[in-house]
PDB file of C-alpha atoms in Angstrom:
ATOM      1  CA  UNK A  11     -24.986  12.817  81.799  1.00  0.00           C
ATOM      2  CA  UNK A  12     -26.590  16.350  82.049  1.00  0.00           C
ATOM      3  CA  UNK A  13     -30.795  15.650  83.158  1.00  0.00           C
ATOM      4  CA  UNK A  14     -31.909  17.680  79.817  1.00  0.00           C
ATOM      5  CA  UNK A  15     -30.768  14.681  77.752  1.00  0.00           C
ATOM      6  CA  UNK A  16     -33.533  12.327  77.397  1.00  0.00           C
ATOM      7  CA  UNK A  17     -32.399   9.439  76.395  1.00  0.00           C
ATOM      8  CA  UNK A  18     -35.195   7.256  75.809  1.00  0.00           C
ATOM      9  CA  UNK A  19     -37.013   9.487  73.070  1.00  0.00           C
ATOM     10  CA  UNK A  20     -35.228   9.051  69.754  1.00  0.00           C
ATOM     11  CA  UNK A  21     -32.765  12.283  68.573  1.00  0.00           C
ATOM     12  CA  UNK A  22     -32.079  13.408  65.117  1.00  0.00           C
ATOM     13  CA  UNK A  23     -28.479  14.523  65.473  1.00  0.00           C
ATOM     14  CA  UNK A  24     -28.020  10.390  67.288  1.00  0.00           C
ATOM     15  CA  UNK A  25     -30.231   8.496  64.479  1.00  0.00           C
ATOM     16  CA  UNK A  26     -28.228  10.417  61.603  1.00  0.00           C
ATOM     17  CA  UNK A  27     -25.014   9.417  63.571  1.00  0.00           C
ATOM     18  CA  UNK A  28     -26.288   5.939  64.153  1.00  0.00           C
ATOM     19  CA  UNK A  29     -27.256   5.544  59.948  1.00  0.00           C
ATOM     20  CA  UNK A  30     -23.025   6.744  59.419  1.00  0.00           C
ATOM     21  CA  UNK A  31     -21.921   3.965  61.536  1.00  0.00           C
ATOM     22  CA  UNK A  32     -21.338   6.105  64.588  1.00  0.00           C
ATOM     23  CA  UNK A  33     -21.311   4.622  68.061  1.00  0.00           C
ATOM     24  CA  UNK A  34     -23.090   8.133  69.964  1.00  0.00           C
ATOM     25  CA  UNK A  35     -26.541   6.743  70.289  1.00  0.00           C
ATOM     26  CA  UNK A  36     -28.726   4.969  71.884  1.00  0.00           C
ATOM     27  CA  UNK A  37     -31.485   2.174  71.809  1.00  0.00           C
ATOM     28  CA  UNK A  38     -34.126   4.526  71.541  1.00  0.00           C
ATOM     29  CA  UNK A  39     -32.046   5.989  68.570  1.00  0.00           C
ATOM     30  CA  UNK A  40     -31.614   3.059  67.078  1.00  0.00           C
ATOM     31  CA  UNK A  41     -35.184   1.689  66.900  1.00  0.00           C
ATOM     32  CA  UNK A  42     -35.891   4.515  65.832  1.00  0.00           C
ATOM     33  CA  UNK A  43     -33.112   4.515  62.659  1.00  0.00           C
ATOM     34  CA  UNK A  44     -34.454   0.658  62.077  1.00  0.00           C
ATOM     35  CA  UNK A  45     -37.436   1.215  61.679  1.00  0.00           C
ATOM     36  CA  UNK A  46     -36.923   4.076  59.726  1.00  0.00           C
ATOM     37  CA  UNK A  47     -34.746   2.521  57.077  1.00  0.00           C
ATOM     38  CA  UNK A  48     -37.007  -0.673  57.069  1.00  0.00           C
ATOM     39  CA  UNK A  49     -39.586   1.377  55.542  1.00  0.00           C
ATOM     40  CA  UNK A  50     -37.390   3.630  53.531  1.00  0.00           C
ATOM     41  CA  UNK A  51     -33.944   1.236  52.627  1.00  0.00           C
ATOM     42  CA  UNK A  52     -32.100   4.245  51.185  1.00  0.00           C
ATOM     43  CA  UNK A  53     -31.734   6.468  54.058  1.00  0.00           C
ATOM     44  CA  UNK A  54     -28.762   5.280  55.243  1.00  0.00           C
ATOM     45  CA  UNK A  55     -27.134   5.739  51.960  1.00  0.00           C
ATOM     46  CA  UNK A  56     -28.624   9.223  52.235  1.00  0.00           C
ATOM     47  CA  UNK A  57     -26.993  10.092  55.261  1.00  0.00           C
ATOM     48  CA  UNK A  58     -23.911   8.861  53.474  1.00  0.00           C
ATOM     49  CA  UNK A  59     -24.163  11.385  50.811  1.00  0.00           C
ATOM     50  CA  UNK A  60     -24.687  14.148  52.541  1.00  0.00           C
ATOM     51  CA  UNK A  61     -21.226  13.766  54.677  1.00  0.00           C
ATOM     52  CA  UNK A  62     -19.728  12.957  51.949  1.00  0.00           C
ATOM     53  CA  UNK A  63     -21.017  16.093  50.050  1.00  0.00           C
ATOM     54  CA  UNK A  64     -19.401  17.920  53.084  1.00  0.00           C
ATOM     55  CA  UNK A  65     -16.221  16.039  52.604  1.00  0.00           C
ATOM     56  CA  UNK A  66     -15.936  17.483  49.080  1.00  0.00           C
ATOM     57  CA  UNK A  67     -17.391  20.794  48.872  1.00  0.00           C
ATOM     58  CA  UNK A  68     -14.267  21.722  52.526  1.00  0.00           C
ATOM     59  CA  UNK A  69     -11.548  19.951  50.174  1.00  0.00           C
ATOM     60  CA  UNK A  70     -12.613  22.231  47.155  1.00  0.00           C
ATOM     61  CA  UNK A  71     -12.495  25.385  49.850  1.00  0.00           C
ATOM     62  CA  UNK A  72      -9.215  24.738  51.262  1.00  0.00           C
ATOM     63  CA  UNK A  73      -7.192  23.045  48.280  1.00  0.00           C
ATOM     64  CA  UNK A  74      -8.816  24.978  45.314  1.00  0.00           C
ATOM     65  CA  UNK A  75     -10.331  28.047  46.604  1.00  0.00           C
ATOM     66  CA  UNK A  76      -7.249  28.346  49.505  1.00  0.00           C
ATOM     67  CA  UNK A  77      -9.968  29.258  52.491  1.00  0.00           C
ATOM     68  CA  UNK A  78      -8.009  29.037  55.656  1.00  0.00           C
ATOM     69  CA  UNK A  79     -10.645  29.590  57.989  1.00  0.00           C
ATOM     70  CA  UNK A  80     -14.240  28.168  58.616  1.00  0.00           C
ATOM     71  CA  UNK A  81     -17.309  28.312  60.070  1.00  0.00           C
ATOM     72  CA  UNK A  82     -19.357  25.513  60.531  1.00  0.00           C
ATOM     73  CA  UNK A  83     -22.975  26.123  62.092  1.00  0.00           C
ATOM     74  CA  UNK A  84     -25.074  23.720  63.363  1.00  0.00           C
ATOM     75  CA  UNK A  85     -22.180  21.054  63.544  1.00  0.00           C
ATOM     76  CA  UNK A  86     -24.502  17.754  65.384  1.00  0.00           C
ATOM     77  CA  UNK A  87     -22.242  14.777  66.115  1.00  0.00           C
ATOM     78  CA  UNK A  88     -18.837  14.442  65.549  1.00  0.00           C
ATOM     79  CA  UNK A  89     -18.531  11.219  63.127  1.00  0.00           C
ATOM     80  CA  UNK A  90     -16.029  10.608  60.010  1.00  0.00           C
ATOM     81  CA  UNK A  91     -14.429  13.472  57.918  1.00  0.00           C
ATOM     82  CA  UNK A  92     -15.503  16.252  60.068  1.00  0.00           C
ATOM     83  CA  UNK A  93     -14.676  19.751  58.882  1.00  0.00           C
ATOM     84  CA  UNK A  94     -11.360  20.274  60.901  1.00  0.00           C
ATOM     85  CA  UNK A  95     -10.086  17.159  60.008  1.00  0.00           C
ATOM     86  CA  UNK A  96     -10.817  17.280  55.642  1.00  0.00           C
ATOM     87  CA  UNK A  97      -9.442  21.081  55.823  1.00  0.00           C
ATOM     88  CA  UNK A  98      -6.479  20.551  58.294  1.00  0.00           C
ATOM     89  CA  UNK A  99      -5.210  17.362  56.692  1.00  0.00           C
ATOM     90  CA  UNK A 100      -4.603  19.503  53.496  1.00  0.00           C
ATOM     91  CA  UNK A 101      -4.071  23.019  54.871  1.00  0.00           C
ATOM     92  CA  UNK A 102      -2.521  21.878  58.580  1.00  0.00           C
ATOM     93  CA  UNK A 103      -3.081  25.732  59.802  1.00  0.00           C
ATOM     94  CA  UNK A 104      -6.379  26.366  58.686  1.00  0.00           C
ATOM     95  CA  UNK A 105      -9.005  27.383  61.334  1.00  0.00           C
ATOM     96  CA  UNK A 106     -12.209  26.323  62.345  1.00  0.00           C
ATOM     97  CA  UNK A 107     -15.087  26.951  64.444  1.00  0.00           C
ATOM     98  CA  UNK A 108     -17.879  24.815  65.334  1.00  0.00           C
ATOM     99  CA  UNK A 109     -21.631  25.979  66.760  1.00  0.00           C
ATOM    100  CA  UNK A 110     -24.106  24.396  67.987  1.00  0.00           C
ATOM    101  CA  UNK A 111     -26.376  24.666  70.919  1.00  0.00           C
ATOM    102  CA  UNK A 112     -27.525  20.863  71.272  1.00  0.00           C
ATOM    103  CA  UNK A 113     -26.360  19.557  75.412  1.00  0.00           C
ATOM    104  CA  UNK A 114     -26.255  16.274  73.282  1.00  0.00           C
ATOM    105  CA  UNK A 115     -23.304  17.725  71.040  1.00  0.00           C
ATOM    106  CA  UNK A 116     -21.410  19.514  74.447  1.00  0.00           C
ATOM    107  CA  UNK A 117     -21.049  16.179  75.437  1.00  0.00           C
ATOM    108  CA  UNK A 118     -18.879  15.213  72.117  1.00  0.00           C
ATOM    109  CA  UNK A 119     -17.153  18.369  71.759  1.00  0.00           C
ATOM    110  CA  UNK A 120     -13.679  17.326  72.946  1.00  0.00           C
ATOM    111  CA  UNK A 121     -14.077  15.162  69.626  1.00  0.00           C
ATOM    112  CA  UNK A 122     -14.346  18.419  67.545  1.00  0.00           C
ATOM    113  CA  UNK A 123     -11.843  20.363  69.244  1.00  0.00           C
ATOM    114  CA  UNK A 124      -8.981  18.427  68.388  1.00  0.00           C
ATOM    115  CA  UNK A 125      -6.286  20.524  65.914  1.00  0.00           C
ATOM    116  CA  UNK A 126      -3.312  20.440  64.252  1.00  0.00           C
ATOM    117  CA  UNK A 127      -0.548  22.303  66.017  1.00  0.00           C
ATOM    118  CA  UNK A 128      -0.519  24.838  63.115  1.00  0.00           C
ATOM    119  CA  UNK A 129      -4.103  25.738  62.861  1.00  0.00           C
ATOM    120  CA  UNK A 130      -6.718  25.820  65.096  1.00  0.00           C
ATOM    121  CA  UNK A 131     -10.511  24.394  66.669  1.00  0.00           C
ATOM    122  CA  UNK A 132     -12.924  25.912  68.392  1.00  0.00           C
ATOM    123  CA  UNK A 133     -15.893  25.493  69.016  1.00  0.00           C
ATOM    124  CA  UNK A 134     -19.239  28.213  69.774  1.00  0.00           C
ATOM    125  CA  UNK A 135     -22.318  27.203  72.578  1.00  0.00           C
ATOM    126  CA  UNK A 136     -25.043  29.271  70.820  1.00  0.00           C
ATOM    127  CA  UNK A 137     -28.351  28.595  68.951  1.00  0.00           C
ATOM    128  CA  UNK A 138     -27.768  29.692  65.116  1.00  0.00           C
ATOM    129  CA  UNK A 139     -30.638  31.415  64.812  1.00  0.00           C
ATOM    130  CA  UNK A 140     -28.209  34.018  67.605  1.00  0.00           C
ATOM    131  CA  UNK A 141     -26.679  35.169  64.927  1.00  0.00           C
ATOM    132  CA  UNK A 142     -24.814  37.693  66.991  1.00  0.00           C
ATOM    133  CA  UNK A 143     -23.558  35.136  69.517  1.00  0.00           C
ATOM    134  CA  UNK A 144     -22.349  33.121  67.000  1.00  0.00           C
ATOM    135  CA  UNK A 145     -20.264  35.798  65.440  1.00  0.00           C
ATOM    136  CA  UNK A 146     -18.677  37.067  68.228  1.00  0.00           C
ATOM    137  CA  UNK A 147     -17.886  33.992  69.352  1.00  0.00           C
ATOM    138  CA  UNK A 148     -16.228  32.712  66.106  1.00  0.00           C
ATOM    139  CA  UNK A 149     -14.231  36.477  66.129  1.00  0.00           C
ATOM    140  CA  UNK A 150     -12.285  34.704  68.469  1.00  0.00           C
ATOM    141  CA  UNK A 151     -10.619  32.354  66.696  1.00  0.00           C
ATOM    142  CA  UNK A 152     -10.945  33.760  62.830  1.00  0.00           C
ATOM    143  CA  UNK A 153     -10.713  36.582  61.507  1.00  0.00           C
ATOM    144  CA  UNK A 154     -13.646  37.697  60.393  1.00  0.00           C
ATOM    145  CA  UNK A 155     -11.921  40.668  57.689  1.00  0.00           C
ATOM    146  CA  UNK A 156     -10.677  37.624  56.053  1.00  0.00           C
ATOM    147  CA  UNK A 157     -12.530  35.331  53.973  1.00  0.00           C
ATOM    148  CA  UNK A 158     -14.093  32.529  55.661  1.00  0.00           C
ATOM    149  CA  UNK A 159     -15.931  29.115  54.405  1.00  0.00           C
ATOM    150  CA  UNK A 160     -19.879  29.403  56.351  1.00  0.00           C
ATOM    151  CA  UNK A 161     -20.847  25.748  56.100  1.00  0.00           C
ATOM    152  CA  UNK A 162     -24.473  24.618  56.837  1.00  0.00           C
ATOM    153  CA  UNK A 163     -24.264  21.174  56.242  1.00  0.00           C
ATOM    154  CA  UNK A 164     -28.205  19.776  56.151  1.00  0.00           C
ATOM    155  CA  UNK A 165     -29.653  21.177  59.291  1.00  0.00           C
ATOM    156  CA  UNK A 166     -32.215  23.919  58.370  1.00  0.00           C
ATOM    157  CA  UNK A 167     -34.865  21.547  57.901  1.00  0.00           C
ATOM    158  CA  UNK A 168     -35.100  21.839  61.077  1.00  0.00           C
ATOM    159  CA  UNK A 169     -36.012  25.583  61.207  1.00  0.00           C
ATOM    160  CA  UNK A 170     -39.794  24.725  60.129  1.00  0.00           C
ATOM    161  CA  UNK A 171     -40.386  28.493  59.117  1.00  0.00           C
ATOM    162  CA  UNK A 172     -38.740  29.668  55.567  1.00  0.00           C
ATOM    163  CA  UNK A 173     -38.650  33.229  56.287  1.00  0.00           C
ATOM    164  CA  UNK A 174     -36.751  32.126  59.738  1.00  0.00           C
ATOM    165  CA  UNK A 175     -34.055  29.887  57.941  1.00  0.00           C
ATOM    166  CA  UNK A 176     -33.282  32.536  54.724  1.00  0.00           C
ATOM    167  CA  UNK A 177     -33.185  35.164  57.380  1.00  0.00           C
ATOM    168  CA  UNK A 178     -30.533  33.023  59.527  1.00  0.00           C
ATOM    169  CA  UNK A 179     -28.557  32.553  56.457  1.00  0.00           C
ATOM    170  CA  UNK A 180     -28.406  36.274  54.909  1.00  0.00           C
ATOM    171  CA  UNK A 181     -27.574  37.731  58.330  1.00  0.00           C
ATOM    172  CA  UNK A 182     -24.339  35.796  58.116  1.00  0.00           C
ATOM    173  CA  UNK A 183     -22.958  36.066  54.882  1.00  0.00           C
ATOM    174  CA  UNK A 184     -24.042  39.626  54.861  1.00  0.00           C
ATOM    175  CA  UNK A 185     -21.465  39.781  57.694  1.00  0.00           C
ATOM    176  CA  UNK A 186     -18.663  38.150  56.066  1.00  0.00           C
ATOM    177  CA  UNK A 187     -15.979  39.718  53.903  1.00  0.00           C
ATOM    178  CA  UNK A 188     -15.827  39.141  49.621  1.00  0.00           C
ATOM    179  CA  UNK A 189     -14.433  36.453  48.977  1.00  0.00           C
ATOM    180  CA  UNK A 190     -15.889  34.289  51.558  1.00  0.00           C
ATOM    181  CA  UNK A 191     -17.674  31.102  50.809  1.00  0.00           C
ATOM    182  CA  UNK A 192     -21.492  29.662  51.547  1.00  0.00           C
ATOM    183  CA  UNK A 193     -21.745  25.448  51.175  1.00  0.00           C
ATOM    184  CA  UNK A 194     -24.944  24.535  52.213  1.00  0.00           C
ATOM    185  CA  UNK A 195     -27.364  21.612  51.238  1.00  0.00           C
ATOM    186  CA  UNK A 196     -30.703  20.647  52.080  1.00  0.00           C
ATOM    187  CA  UNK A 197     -32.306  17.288  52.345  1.00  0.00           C
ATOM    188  CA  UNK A 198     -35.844  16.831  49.977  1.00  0.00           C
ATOM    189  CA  UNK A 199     -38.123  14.106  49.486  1.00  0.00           C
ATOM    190  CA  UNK A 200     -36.786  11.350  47.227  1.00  0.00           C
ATOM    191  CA  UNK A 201     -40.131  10.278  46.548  1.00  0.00           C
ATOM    192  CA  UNK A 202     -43.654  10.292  48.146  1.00  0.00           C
ATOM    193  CA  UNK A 203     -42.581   7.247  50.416  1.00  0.00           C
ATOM    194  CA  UNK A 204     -39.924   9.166  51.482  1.00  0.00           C
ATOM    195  CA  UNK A 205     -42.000  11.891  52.589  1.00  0.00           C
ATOM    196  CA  UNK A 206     -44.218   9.590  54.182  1.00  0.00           C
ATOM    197  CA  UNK A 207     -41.844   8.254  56.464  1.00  0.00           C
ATOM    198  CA  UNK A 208     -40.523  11.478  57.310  1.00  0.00           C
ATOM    199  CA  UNK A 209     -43.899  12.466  58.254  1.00  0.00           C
ATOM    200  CA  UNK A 210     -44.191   9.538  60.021  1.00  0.00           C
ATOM    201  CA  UNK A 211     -40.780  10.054  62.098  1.00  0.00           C
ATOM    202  CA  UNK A 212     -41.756  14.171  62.681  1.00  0.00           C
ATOM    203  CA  UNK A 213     -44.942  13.109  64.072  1.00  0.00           C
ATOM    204  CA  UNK A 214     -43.246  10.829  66.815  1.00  0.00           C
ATOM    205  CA  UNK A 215     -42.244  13.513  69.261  1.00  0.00           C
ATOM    206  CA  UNK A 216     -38.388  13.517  67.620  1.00  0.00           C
ATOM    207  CA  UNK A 217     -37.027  16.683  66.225  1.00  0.00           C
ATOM    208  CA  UNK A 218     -38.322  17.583  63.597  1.00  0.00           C
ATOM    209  CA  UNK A 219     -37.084  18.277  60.008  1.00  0.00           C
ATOM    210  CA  UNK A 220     -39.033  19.609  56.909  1.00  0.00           C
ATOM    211  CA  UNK A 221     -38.005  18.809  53.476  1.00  0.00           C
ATOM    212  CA  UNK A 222     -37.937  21.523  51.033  1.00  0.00           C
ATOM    213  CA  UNK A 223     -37.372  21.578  47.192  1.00  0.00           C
ATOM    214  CA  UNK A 224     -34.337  22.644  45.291  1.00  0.00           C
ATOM    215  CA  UNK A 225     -36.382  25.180  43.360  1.00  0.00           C
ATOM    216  CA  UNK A 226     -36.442  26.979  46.879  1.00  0.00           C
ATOM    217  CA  UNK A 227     -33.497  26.583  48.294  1.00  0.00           C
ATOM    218  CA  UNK A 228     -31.748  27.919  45.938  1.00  0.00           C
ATOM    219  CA  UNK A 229     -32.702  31.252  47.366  1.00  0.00           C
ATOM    220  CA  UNK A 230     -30.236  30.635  49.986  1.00  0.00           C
ATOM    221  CA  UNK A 231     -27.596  31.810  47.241  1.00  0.00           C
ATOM    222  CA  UNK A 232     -29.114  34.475  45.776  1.00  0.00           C
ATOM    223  CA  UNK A 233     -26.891  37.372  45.179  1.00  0.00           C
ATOM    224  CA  UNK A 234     -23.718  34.592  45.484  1.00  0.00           C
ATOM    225  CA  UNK A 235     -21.500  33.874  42.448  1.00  0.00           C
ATOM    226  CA  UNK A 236     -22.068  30.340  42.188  1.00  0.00           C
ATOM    227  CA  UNK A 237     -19.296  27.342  41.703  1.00  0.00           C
ATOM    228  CA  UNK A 238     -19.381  24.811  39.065  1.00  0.00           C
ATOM    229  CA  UNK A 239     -21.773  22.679  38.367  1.00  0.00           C
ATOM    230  CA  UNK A 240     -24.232  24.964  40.711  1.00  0.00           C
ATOM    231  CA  UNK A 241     -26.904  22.989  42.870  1.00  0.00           C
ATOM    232  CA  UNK A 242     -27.037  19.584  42.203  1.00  0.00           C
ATOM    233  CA  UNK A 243     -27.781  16.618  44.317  1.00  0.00           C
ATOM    234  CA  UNK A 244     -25.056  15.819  46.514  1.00  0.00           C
ATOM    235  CA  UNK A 245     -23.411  13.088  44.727  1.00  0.00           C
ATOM    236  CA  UNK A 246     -23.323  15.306  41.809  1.00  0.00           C
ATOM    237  CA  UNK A 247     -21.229  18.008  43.168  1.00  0.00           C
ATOM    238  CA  UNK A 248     -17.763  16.881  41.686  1.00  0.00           C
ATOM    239  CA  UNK A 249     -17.768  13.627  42.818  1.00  0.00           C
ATOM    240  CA  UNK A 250     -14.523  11.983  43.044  1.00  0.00           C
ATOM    241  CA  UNK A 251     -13.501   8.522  43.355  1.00  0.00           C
ATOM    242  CA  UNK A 252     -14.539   8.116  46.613  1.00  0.00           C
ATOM    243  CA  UNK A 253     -18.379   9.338  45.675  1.00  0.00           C
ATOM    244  CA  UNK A 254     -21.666   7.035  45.314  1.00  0.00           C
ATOM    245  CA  UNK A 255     -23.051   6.233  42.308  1.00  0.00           C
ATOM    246  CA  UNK A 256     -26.943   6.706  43.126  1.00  0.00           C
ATOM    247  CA  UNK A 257     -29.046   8.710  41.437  1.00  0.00           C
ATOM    248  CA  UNK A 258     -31.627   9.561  44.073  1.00  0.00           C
ATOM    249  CA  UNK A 259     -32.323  13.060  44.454  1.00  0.00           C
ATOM    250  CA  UNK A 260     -32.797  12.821  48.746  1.00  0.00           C
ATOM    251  CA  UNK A 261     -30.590  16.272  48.996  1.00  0.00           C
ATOM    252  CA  UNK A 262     -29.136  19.283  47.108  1.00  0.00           C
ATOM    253  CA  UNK A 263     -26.581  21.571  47.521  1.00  0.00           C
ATOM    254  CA  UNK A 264     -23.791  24.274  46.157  1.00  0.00           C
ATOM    255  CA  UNK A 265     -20.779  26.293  46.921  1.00  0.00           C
ATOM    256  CA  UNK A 266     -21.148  29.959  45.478  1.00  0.00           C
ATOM    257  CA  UNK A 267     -18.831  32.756  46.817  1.00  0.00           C
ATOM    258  CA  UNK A 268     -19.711  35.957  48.445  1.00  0.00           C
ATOM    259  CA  UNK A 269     -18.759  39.056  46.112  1.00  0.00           C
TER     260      UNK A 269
END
């Protein structure tokens, strides 16, 4: 195991895996995830909802919107229903590339590199704030004159500064072609116990990870024709029969397409 991976101080990317029923963690990790969701019950079904929001929104890209290529930035932990596998098991040769720039996640990434034999996997070492790196490196497996799905799938929280994480996000789509895609969603505070405990967790030496309101985030679209029903809380965005039935309002997010 590479030395940089400190395994007795609890990691975001391994407590979110650990709350989906993944086995990538550790004890640290999951004291850390207990005594999180002791305090705050519904995280777990949180977590739940936000994969599951990225299990929808890549089936409406590839089936409805035919998007044969993606880019998925700041990927964490392979667990259930990643990207390659919703897109590929209804378009077999579409093609996707993975960043991240987490040693944690290079340890996982055969797990993400698996592919049909028709499409393609791939999968970028760079920090996504490198915008270039991370474009050049995806060049290599898409095409970038083509449209392509970016999907940021709950991880800017962890960019504490706003001007940073809208910056991160217009520098890519303003490199992508019309008729690309953004999904992106963003946890918020359910309540002001939720807060609290995230507070509580951010002060512990773990990674942090800042909520932010709808009413802001929503400038991660601006400019972008937006998809039906808009930005909603994830298990409002066309849920299906597979989809949750809470009404807590922990995260947000929307599919709009790049003109």
């Amino acid at each position: 195991m590479p030395a940089q991976i400190d395994t007795s101080v609890a990691h975001s990317a391994r407590v979110w895996n650990y709350w989906l029923g993944g086995k990538d963690n550790f004890p640290a990790d999951r004291s850390a995830g207990d005594a999180y969701r002791e305090k705050y019950p519904l995280i777990e079904t949180f977590a739940k909802e936000s994969r599951d929001f990225l299990r929808r929104t890549v089936t409406h890209l590839a089936r409805d919107a035919g998007i044969r290529q993606f880019l998925d930035v700041g990927a964490g932990l392979p667990t259930a229903n990643n990207t390659h596998e919703v897109a590929q098991r209804i378009a077999p040769d579409a093609r996707i590339v993975y960043v991240d720039h987490d040693p944690l996640v290079l340890l996982h990434v055969h797990a993400l590199l698996t592919s049909t034999p028709e499409g393609a996997t791939a999968y970028v070492e760079a920090d996504m704030r490198d915008t270039e790196t991370v474009l050049t490196g995806a060049a290599k497996t898409l095409d970038l004159t083509q449209p392509v799905a970016l999907v940021i799938s709950d991880v800017l929280g962890h960019i504490v500064d706003w001007d940073d994480a809208l910056s991160l996000v217009r520098r890519l789509v303003d490199r992508l072609p019309s008729g690309s895609y953004l999904s992106l969603s963003h946890s918020t505070a359910s309540d002001e116990a939720h807060r609290a405990v995230q507070d509580e967790y951010n002060a512990s030496g773990a990674i942090p990870y800042i909520f932010r309101e709808p009413e802001t985030t929503i400038a991660f679209f601006d400019g972008l024709e937006m998809v039906e029903p808009g930005m909603v809380s994830w298990p409002n965005w066309r849920p299906d029969a597979n989809t949750g039935t809470t009404t807590a309002r922990a995260g947000w997010g929307a599919v709009a397409r790049i003109p």
